[in-house]
Structures are given as C-alpha cells and as structure tokens.
mmCIF file of C-alpha atoms and ligand atoms in Angstrom:
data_model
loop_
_atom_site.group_PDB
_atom_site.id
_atom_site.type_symbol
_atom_site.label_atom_id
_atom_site.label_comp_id
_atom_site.label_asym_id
_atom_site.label_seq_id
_atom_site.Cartn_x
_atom_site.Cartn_y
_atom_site.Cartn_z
ATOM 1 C CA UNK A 10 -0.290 -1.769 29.470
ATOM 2 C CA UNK A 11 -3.727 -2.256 31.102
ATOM 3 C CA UNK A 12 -4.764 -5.117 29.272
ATOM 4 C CA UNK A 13 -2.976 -8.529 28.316
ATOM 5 C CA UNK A 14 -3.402 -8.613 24.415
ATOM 6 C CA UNK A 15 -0.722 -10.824 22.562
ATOM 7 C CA UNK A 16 1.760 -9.254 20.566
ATOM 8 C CA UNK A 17 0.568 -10.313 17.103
ATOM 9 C CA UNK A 18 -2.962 -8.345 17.790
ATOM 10 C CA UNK A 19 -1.025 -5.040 19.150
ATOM 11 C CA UNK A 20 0.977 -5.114 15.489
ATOM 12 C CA UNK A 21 -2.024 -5.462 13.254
ATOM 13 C CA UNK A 22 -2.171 -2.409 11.413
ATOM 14 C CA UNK A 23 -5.748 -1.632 10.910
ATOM 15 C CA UNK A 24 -7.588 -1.893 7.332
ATOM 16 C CA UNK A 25 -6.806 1.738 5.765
ATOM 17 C CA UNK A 26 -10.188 3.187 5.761
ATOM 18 C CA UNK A 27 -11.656 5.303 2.838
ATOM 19 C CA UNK A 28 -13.570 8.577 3.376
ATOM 20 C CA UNK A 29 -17.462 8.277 3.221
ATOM 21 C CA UNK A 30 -17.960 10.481 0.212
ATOM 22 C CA UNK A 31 -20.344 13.100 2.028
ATOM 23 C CA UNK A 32 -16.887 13.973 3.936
ATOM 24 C CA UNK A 33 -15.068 14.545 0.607
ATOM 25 C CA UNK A 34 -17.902 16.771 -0.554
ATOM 26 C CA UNK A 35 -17.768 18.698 3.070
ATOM 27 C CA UNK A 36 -14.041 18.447 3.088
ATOM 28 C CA UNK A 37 -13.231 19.485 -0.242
ATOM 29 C CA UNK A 38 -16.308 21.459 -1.360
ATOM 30 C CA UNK A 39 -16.582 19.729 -4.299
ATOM 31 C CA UNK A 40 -19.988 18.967 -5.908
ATOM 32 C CA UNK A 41 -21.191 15.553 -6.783
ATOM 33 C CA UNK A 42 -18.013 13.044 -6.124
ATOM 34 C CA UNK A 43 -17.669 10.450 -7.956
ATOM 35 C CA UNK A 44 -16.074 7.127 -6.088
ATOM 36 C CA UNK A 45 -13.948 4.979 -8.471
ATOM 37 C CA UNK A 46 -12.283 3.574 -5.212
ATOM 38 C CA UNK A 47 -13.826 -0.176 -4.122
ATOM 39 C CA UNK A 48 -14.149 -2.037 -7.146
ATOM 40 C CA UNK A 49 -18.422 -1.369 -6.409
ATOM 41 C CA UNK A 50 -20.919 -1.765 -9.539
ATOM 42 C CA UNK A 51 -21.447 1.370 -11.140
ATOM 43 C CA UNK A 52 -25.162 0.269 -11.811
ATOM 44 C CA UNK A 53 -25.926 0.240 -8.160
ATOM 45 C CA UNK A 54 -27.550 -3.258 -7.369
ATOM 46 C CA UNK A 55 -30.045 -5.260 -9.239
ATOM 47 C CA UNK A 56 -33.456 -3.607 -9.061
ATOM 48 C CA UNK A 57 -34.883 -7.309 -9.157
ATOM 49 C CA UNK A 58 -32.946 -7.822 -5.493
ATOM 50 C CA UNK A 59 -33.976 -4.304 -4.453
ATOM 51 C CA UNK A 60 -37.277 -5.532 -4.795
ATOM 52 C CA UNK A 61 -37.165 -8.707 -3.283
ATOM 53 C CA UNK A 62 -35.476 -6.606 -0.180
ATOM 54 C CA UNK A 63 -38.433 -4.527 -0.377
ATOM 55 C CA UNK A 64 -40.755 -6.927 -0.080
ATOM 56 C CA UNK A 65 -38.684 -9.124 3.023
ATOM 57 C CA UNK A 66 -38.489 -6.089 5.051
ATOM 58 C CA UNK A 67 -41.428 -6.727 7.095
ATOM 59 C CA UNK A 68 -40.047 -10.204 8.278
ATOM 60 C CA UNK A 69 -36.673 -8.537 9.735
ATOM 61 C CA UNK A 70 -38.304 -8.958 13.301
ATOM 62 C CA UNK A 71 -37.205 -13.091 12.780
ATOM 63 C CA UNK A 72 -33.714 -14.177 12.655
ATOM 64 C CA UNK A 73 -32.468 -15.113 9.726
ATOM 65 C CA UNK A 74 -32.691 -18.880 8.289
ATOM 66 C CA UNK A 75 -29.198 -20.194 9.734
ATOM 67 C CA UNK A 76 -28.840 -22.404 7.332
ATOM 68 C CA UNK A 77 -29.323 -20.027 4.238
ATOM 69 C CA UNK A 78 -31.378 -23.185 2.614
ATOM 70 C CA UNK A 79 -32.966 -21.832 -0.221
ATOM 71 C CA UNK A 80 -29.891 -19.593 -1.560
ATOM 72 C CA UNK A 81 -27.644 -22.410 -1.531
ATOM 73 C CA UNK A 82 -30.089 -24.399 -2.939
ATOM 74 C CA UNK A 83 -30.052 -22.052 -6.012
ATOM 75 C CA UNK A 84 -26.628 -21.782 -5.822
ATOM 76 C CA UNK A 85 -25.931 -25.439 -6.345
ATOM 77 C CA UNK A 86 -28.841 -25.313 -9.457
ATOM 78 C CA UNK A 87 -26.519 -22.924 -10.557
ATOM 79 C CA UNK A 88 -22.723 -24.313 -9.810
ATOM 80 C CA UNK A 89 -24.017 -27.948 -10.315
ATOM 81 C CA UNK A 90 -22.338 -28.899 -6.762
ATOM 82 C CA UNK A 91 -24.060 -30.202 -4.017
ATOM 83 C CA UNK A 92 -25.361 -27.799 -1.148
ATOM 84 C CA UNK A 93 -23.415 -29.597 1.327
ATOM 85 C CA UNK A 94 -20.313 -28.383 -0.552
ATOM 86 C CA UNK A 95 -21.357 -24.876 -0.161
ATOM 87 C CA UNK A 96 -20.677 -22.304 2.616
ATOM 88 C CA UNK A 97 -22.270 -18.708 2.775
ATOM 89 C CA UNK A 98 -20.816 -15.839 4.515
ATOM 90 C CA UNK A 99 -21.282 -12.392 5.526
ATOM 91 C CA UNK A 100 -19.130 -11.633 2.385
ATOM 92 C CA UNK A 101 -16.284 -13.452 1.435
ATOM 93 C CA UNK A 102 -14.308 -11.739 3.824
ATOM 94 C CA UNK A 103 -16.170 -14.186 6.212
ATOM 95 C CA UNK A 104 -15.229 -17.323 4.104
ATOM 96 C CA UNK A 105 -11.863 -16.022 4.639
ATOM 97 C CA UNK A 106 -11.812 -15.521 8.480
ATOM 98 C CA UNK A 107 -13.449 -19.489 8.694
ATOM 99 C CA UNK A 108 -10.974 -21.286 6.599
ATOM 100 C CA UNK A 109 -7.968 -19.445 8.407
ATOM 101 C CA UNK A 110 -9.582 -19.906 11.867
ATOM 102 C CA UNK A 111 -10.100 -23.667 11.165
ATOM 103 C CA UNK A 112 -6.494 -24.668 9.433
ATOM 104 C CA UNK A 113 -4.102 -21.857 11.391
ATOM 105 C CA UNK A 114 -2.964 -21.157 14.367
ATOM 106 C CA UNK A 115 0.551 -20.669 16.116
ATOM 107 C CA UNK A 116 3.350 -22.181 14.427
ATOM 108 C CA UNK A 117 0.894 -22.775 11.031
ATOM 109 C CA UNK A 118 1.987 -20.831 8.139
ATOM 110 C CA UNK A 119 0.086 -19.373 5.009
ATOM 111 C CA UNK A 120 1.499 -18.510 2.058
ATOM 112 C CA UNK A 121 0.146 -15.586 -0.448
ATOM 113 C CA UNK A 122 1.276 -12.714 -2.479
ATOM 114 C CA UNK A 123 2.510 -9.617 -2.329
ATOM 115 C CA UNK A 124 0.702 -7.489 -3.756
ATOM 116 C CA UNK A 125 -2.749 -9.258 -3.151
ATOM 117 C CA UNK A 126 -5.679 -8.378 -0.991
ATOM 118 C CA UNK A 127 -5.200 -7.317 2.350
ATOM 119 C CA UNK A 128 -7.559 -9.343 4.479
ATOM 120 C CA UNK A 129 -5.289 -12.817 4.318
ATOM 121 C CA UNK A 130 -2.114 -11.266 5.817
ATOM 122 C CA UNK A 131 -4.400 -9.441 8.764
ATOM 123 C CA UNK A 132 -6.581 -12.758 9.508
ATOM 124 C CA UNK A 133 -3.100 -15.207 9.733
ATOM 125 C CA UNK A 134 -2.167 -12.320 12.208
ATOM 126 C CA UNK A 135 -5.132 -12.547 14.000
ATOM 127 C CA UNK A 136 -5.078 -15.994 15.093
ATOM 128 C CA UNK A 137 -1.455 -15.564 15.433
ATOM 129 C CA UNK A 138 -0.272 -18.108 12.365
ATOM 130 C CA UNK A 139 3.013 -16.941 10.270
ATOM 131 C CA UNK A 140 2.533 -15.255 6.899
ATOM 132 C CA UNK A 141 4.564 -16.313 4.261
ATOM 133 C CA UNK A 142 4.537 -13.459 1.454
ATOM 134 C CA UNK A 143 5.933 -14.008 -2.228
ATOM 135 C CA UNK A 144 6.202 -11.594 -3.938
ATOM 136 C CA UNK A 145 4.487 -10.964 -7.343
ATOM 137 C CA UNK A 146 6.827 -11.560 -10.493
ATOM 138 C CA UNK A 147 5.896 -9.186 -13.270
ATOM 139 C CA UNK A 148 2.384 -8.291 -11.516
ATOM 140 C CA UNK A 149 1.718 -12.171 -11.705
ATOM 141 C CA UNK A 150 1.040 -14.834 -8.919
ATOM 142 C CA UNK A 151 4.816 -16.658 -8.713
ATOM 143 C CA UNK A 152 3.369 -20.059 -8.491
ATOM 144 C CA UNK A 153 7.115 -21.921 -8.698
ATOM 145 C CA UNK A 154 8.383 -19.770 -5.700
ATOM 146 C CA UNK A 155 4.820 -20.149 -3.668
ATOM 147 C CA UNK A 156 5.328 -24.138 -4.577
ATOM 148 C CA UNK A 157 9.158 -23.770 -3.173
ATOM 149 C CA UNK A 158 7.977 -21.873 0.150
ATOM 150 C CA UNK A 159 5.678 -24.564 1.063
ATOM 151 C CA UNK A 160 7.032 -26.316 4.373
ATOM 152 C CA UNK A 161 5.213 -29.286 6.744
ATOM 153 C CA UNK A 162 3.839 -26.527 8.118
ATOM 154 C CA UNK A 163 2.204 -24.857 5.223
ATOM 155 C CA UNK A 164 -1.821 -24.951 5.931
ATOM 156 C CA UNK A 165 -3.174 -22.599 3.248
ATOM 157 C CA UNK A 166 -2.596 -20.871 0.032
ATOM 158 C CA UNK A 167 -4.377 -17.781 -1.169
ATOM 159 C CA UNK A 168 -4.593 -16.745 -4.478
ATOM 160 C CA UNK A 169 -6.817 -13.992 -5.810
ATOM 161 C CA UNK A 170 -7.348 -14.807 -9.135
ATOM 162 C CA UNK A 171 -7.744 -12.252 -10.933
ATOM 163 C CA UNK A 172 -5.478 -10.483 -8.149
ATOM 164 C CA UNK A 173 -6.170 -7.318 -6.739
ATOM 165 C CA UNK A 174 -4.658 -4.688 -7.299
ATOM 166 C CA UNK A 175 -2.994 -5.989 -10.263
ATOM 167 C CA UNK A 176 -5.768 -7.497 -12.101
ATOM 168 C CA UNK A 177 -3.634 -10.180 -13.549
ATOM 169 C CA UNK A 178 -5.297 -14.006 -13.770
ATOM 170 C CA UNK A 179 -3.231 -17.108 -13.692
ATOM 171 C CA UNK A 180 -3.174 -19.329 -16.879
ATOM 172 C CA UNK A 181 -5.164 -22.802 -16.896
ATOM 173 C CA UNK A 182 -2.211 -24.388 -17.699
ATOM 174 C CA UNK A 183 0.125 -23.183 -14.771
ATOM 175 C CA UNK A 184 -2.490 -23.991 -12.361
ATOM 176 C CA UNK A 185 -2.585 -27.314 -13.713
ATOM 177 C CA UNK A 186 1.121 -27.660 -13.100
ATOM 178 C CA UNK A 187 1.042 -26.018 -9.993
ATOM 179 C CA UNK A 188 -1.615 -28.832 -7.877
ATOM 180 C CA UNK A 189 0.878 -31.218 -9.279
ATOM 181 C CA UNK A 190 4.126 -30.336 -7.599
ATOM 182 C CA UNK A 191 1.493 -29.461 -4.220
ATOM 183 C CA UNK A 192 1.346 -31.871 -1.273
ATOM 184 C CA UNK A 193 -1.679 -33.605 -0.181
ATOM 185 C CA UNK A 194 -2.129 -31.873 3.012
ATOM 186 C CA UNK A 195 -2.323 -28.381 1.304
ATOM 187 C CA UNK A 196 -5.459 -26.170 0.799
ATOM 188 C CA UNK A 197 -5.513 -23.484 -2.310
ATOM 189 C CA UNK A 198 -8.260 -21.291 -1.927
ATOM 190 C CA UNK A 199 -8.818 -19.242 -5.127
ATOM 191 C CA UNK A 200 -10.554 -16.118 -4.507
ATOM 192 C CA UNK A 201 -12.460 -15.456 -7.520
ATOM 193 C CA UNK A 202 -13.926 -12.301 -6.243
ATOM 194 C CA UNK A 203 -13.680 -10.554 -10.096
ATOM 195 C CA UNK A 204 -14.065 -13.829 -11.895
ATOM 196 C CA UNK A 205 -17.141 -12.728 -13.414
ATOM 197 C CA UNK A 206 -15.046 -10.069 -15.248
ATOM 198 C CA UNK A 207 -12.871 -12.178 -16.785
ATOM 199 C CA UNK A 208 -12.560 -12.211 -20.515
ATOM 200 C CA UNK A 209 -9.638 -14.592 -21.030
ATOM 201 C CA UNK A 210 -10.949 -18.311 -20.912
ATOM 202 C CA UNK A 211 -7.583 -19.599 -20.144
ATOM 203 C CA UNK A 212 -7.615 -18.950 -16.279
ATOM 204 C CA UNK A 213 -9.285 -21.666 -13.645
ATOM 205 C CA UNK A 214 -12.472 -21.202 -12.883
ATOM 206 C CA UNK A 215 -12.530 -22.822 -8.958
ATOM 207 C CA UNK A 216 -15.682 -24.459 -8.920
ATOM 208 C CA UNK A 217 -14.619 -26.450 -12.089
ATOM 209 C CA UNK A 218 -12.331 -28.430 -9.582
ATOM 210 C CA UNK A 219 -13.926 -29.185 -6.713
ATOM 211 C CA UNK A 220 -15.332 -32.212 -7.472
ATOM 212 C CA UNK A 221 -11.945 -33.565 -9.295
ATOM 213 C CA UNK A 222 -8.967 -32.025 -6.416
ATOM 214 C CA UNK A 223 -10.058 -31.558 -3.115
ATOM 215 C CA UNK A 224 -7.233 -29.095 -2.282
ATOM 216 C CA UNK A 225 -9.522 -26.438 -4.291
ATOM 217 C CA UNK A 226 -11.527 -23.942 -2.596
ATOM 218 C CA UNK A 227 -13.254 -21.381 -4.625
ATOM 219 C CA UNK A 228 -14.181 -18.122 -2.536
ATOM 220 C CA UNK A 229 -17.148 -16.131 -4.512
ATOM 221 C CA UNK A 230 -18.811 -12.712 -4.070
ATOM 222 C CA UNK A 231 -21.807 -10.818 -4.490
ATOM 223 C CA UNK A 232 -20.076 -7.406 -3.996
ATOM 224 C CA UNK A 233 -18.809 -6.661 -7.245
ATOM 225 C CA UNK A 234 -20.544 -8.086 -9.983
ATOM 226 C CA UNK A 235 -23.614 -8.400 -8.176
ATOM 227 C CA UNK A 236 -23.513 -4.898 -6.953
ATOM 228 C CA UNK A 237 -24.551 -6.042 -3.254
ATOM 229 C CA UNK A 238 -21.212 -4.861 -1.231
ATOM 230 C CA UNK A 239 -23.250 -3.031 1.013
ATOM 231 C CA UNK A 240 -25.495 -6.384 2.015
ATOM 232 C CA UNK A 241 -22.185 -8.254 3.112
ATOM 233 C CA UNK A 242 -22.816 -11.624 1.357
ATOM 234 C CA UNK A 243 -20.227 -14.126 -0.030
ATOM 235 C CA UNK A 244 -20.113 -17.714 -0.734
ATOM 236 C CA UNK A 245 -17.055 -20.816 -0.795
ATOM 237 C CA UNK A 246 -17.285 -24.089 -2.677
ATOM 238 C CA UNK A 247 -15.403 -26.524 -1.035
ATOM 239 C CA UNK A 248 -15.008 -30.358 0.076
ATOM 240 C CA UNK A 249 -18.163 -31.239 2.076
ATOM 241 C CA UNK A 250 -15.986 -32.449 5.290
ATOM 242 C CA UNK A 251 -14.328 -29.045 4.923
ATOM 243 C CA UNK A 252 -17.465 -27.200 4.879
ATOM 244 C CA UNK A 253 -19.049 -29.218 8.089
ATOM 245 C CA UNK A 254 -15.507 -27.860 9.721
ATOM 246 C CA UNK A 255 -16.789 -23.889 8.180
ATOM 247 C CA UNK A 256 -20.182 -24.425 9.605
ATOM 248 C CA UNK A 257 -18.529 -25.891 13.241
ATOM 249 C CA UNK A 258 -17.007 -22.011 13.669
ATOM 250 C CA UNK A 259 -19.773 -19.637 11.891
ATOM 251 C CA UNK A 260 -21.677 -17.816 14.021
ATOM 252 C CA UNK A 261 -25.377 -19.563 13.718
ATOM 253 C CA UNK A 262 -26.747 -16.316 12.156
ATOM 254 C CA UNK A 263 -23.690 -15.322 10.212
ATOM 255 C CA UNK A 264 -25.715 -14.026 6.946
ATOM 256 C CA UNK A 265 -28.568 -11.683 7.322
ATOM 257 C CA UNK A 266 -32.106 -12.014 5.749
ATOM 258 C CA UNK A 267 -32.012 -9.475 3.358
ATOM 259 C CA UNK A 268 -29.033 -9.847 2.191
ATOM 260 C CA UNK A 269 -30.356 -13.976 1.420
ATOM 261 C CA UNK A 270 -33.380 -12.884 -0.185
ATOM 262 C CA UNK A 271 -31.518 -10.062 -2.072
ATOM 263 C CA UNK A 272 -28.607 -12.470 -3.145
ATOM 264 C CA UNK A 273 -31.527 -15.024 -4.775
ATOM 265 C CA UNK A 274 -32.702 -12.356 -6.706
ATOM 266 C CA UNK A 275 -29.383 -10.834 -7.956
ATOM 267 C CA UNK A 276 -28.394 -14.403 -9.420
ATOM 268 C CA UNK A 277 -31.846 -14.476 -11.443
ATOM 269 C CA UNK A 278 -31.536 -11.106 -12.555
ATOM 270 C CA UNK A 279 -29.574 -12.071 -15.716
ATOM 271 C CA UNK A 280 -30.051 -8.589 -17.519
ATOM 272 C CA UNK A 281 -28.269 -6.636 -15.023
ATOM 273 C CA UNK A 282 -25.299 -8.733 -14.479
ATOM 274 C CA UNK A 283 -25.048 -8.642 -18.505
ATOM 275 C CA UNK A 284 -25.480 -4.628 -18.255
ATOM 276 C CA UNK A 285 -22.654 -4.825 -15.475
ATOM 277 C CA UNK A 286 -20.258 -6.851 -17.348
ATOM 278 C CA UNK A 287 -20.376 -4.721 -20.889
ATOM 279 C CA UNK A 288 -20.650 -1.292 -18.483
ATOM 280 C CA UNK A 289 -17.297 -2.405 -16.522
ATOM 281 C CA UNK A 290 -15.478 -3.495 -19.849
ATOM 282 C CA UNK A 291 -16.156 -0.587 -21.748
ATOM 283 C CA UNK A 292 -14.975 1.338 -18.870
ATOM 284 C CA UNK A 293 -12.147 -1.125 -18.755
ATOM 285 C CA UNK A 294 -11.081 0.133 -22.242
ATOM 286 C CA UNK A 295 -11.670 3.174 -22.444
ATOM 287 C CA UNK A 296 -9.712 3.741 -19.169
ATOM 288 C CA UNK A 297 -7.057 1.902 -20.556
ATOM 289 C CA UNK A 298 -6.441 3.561 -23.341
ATOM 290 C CA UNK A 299 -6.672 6.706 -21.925
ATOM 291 C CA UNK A 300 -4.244 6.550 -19.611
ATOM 292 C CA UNK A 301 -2.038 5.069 -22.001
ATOM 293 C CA UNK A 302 -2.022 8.127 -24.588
ATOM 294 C CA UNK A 303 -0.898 10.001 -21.099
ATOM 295 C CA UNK A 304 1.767 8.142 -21.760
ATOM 296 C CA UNK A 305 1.313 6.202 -18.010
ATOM 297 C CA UNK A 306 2.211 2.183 -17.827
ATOM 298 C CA UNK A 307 -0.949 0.942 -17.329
ATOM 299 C CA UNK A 308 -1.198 -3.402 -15.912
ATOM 300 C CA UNK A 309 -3.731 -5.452 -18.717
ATOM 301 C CA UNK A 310 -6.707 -5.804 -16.558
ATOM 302 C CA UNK A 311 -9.153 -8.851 -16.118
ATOM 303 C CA UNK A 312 -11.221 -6.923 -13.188
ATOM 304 C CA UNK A 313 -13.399 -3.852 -12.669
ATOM 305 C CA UNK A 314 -10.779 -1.831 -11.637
ATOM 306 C CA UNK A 315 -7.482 -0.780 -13.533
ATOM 307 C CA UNK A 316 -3.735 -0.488 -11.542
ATOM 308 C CA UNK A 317 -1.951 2.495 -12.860
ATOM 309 C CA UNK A 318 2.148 3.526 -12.170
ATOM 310 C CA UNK A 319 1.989 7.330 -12.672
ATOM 311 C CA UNK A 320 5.808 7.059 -11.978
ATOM 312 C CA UNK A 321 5.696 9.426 -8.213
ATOM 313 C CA UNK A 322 4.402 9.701 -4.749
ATOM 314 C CA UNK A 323 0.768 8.912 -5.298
ATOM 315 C CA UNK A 324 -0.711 10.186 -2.056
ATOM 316 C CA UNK A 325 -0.332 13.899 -3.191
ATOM 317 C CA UNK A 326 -1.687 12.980 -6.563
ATOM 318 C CA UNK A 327 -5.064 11.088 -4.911
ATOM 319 C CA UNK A 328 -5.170 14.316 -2.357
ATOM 320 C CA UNK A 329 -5.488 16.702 -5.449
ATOM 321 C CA UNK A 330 -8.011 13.981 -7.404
ATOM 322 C CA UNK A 331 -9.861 14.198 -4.212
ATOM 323 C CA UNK A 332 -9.978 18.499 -5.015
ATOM 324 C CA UNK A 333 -11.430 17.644 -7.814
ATOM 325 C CA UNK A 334 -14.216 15.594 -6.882
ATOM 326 C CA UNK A 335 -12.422 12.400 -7.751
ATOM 327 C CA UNK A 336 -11.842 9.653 -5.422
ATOM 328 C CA UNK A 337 -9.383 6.986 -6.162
ATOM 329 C CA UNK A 338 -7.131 4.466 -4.363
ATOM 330 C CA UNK A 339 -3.484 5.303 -3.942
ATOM 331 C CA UNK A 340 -1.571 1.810 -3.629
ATOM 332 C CA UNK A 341 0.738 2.768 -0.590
ATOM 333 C CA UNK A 342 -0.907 0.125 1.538
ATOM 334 C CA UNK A 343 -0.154 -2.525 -1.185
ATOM 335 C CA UNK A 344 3.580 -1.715 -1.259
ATOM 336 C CA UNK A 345 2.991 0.016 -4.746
ATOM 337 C CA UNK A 346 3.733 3.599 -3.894
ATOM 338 C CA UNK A 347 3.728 5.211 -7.169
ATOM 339 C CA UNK A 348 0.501 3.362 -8.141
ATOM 340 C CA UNK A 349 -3.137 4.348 -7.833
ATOM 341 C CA UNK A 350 -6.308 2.113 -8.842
ATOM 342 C CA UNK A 351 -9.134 3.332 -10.674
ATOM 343 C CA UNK A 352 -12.493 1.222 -10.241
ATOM 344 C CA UNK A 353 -14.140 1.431 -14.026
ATOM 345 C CA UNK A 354 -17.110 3.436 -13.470
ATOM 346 C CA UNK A 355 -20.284 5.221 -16.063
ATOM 347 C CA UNK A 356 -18.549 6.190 -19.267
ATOM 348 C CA UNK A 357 -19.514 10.134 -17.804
ATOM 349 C CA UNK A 358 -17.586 9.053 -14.512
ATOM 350 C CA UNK A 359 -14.696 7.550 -16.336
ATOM 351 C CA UNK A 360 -13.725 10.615 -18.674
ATOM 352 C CA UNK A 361 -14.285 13.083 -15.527
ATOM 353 C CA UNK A 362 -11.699 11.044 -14.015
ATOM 354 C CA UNK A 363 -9.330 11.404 -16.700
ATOM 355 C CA UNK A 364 -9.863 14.795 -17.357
ATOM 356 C CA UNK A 365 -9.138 15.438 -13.597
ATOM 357 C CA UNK A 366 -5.877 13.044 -13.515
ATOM 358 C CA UNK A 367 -4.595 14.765 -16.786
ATOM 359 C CA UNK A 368 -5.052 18.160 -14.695
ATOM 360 C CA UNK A 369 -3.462 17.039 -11.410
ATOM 361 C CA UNK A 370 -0.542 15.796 -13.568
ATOM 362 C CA UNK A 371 0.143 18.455 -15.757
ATOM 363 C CA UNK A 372 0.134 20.634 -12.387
ATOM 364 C CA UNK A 373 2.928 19.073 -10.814
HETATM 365 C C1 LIG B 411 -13.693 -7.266 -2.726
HETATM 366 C C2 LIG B 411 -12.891 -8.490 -2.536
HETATM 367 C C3 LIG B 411 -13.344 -9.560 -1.758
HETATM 368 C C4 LIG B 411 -14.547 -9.603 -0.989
HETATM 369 O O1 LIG B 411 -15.354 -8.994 -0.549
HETATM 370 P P1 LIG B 411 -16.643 -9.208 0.314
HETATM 371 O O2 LIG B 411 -17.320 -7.899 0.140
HETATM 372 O O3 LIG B 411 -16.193 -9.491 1.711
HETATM 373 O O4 LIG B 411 -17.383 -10.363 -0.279
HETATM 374 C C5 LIG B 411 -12.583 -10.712 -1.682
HETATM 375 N N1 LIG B 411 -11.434 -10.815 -2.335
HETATM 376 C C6 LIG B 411 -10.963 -9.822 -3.090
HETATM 377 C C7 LIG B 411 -9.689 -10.031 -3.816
HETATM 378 C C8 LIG B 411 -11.661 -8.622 -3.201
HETATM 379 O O5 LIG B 411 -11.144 -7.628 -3.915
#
C-alpha cells in the first residue's frame, strides 16, 4: 500500500466499459456492427447542431462562456423557469456528481433503486456517503419502502424516471402521494434522462414542479433524444439557492463550446427530435413484439431501449450476439443476470438483431 486512499475509493468497482465497435469488428471479424448498447439516437445528431459545430470550430482557441448564458437563456424560453433556476453540465452525469458533492458526505445517506442507473451508487461512494438501495418491486420504483428508509440522515433521493434498465415510469398520482409523506429537508431528484420518450401522460414531468415543491430537481439530457452523447452536455432545474450551491462546486469551464452552441441548435431543430421520437417508437414496437412471439418476457417500455429476461446466463448469449455483429448490453452489472437490453435502433438494425438473437438462442 504505497498510497493512503480511503477505503470507500479502493471498493469502487469501476463503470463496466463497452467495446469501441472497431474492436468488435477486429475481434470478431464481423462486418458492419451494429451497436444497440447505450440508449444513443439511431439518427446520429441533429444536422442543424452539426452545423452550428461546424461553424464554432474556429473559436475553440477561447474558453468557453462559463456561464453557458445564451443556452440557458433558451432553455428557460423553453421550460418557462428562470435561468437562475437552471444548471448545465458536462452531461447529466455532471448534475449528478454536484448535487451529491454538495448534500453528502460521511455519515449522509442516499436512497435509490435497485435496479437503476449506475452513476448514483458510485458518486455516494465517492465522497464516501452511505447508499441506501431499495429494491425495485415488479420492475417499478417502490416509493412506500424508499418513503420508509428515509432517516434524519437521508440527503437525497434518486429516481430515474423512466428507470433504466427497466424502462418503467412512475404514475402522477403516486408521486403526488409520495412528496406528501416526504420531510422538508429531503431532495428528490428525478432523472428524466428518457422523458422525451415517454408516451404515457400520467408520469411527472420534473420541471412541472419546481416552481410549486422545492424538494424537486429535474436532471435533463441531450444524449439520447438529442443525439449529442458524444458532446457531454446535460442540464438540472432546480431551486435557485440550490443552483448558486451547483455553481459554488462546478469547475468554471465545466461545459465546452461546442457542445453549447451544438445543444442551442439541437433544441431548435424540431424535425429531428420528431424523426427521433417516431424512429425509437417504432423500433420500440416492433422490438417488442418480436421478442415476444420468441416467446421471451419482455418489461413495457417508456424509453429507447427495451429490458429483455431470456430466462439464462446472458453473458454467453451477448458473447455470441457479439459473433454476429450484434452488440447488446447483458444486465449482470444491474443485478439482472438473465437479462440483456436492446437500445431500439433503424428498423434494418432492429430485425438484424432479432434475426441474430433468434439464432444464438436456438443454438444453445
Ligand atoms: C444516459 C443516462 C444519463 C445521462 O447521461 P449523460 O450522457 O451524462 O447526460 C442519466 N441518467 C440516466 C438514467 C441515463 O440512462
């Protein structure tokens, strides 16, 4: 032991990493991969922000504008909140990382579910706060046993709603209950990361509460919908005196300029987020019913992305997908061993991934 690094940084277990997919093509000598693994757009990103990012290139010499003034000035236009009430991140992930650095730290506890996405659990372990983990009931947020775990020392909340993997939503109405039976000194950050893929109306939308219940926090993304994972760009909506704490631990230059500039244009680029959204639910169907003549349980999904139980080990099964030029997620890392997820991707990409699951099944 050379260096003195606490205990809770030794046990993080780092964030399972996928496999470029030039390395699947080298590895595997398959032609022409298809990735249905990250929940990414499969229209690539808005050729009205590839533009923009064309045309900013030259000014990448200057640092960025810390403040990120004229995309949260179109963001509030857009969320009718106030700019103050808005904090901008190197994606969400970054919103994430502030809220736990500025409400946790030894002897704080956080409460989320099990499964849900993976950052919460490593950041709370990173600043050496206790994770409290509930687990789902039926693939669902447990919001009565979250509400039962809370303790004086409860800071935060996190619920990704929809949740990932599942891609389950919470109901309006249980929400509603929910901030209720919640103490005052409680934050509930909703991560609405696949909001925008939402068809049910009856689940919160975050920003629809900040103004009424300052407990709310709603985390937002341009990776998915937007197509811009690669940029890194995220924003939260929260109480103004919680955002002046956000902006206290950001580093100045936190979100780069292209990705500002690129962001802008993505949110005026109406046609391709409507393109994205009928794309991604056709794909949402079709997937869904496929893999339900295969006779597989497959969860009712209100993402991009579909969980499947194929019923066995799914790390052999993702190994042979991977022969065949497929790449999914096996759901091992989620505690959801027999599971894979399946990102909805081009109607061509989605039947070549069925075609290759029926083959990898019927092998074994
Ligand atoms: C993808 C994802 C995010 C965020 O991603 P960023 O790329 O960091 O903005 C946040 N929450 C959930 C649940 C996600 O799946």
């Amino acid at each position: 032991m050379l260096y003195d690094v606490p205990r809770y940084i030794t046990d993080l277990v780092p964030y399972p990493p996928g496999k470029p997919v030039e390395e699947v093509e080298r590895e595997y000598g398959v032609k022409d991969p298809i990735k249905l693994a990250s929940n990414e757009n499969p229209l690539g990103p808005s050729p009205r922000a590839q533009e923009a990012i064309r045309n900013a290139i030259s000014s990448i010499y200057r640092y960025p504008d810390g403040s990120c003034y004229y995309l949260k000035k179109r963001l509030s236009q857009l969320l009718g909140v106030s700019p103050a009430e808005i904090v901008v991140g190197n994606g969400s992930d970054d919103l994430i990382e502030f809220l736990i650095r500025v409400f946790v730290r030894p002897g704080r506890e956080v409460i989320t579910s099990r499964p849900s996405f993976l950052v919460y659990t490593k950041m709370v372990q990173a600043v050496g706060g206790s994770n409290v983990i509930i687990p789902l009931s039926r693939y669902h947020h447990d919001l009565e046993a979250i509400l039962q775990a809370v303790t004086p020392k409860t800071r935060l909340i996190f619920l990704d709603n929809p949740n990932n993997p599942t891609g389950s939503t919470i109901s309006q109405d249980e929400f509603d209950v929910f901030l209720e039976g919640l103490p005052r000194h409680l934050l509930v950050v909703l991560d609405e990361a696949y909001i925008d893929f939402a068809r049910t109306r009856q689940t919160p939308r975050g920003t629809d509460y900040i103004r009424r219940d300052k407990r709310v926090i709603a985390l937002r993304t341009f990776s998915k919908s937007y197509g811009l994972a690669g940029l890194r760009v995220g924003y939260g909506v929260m109480d103004r005196e919680i955002a002046l704490y956000l902006d206290r631990v950001r580093q100045p230059f936190n979100v780069n300029s292209l990705a500002q500039v690129g962001a802008i244009a993505a949110l005026d680029d109406h046609e391709h987020l409507e393109n994205t959204l009928n794309t991604v639910w056709q794909g949402i169907d079709f997937l869904t019913d496929a893999l339900k003549d295969m006779g597989l349980k497959v969860m009712p999904s209100e993402t991009n992305f579909v969980l499947v139980d194929i019923g066995r080990d799914a790390r052999m099964v993702c190994e042979d997908m991977l022969r065949e030029g497929v790449i999914v997620r096996g759901m091992g890392v989620y505690g959801l061993p027999d599971h894979i997820r399946i990102t909805a991707g081009l109607p061509e990409e989605n039947s070549r991934c069925i075609e290759a699951l029926k083959k990898v099944l019927g092998n074994r």
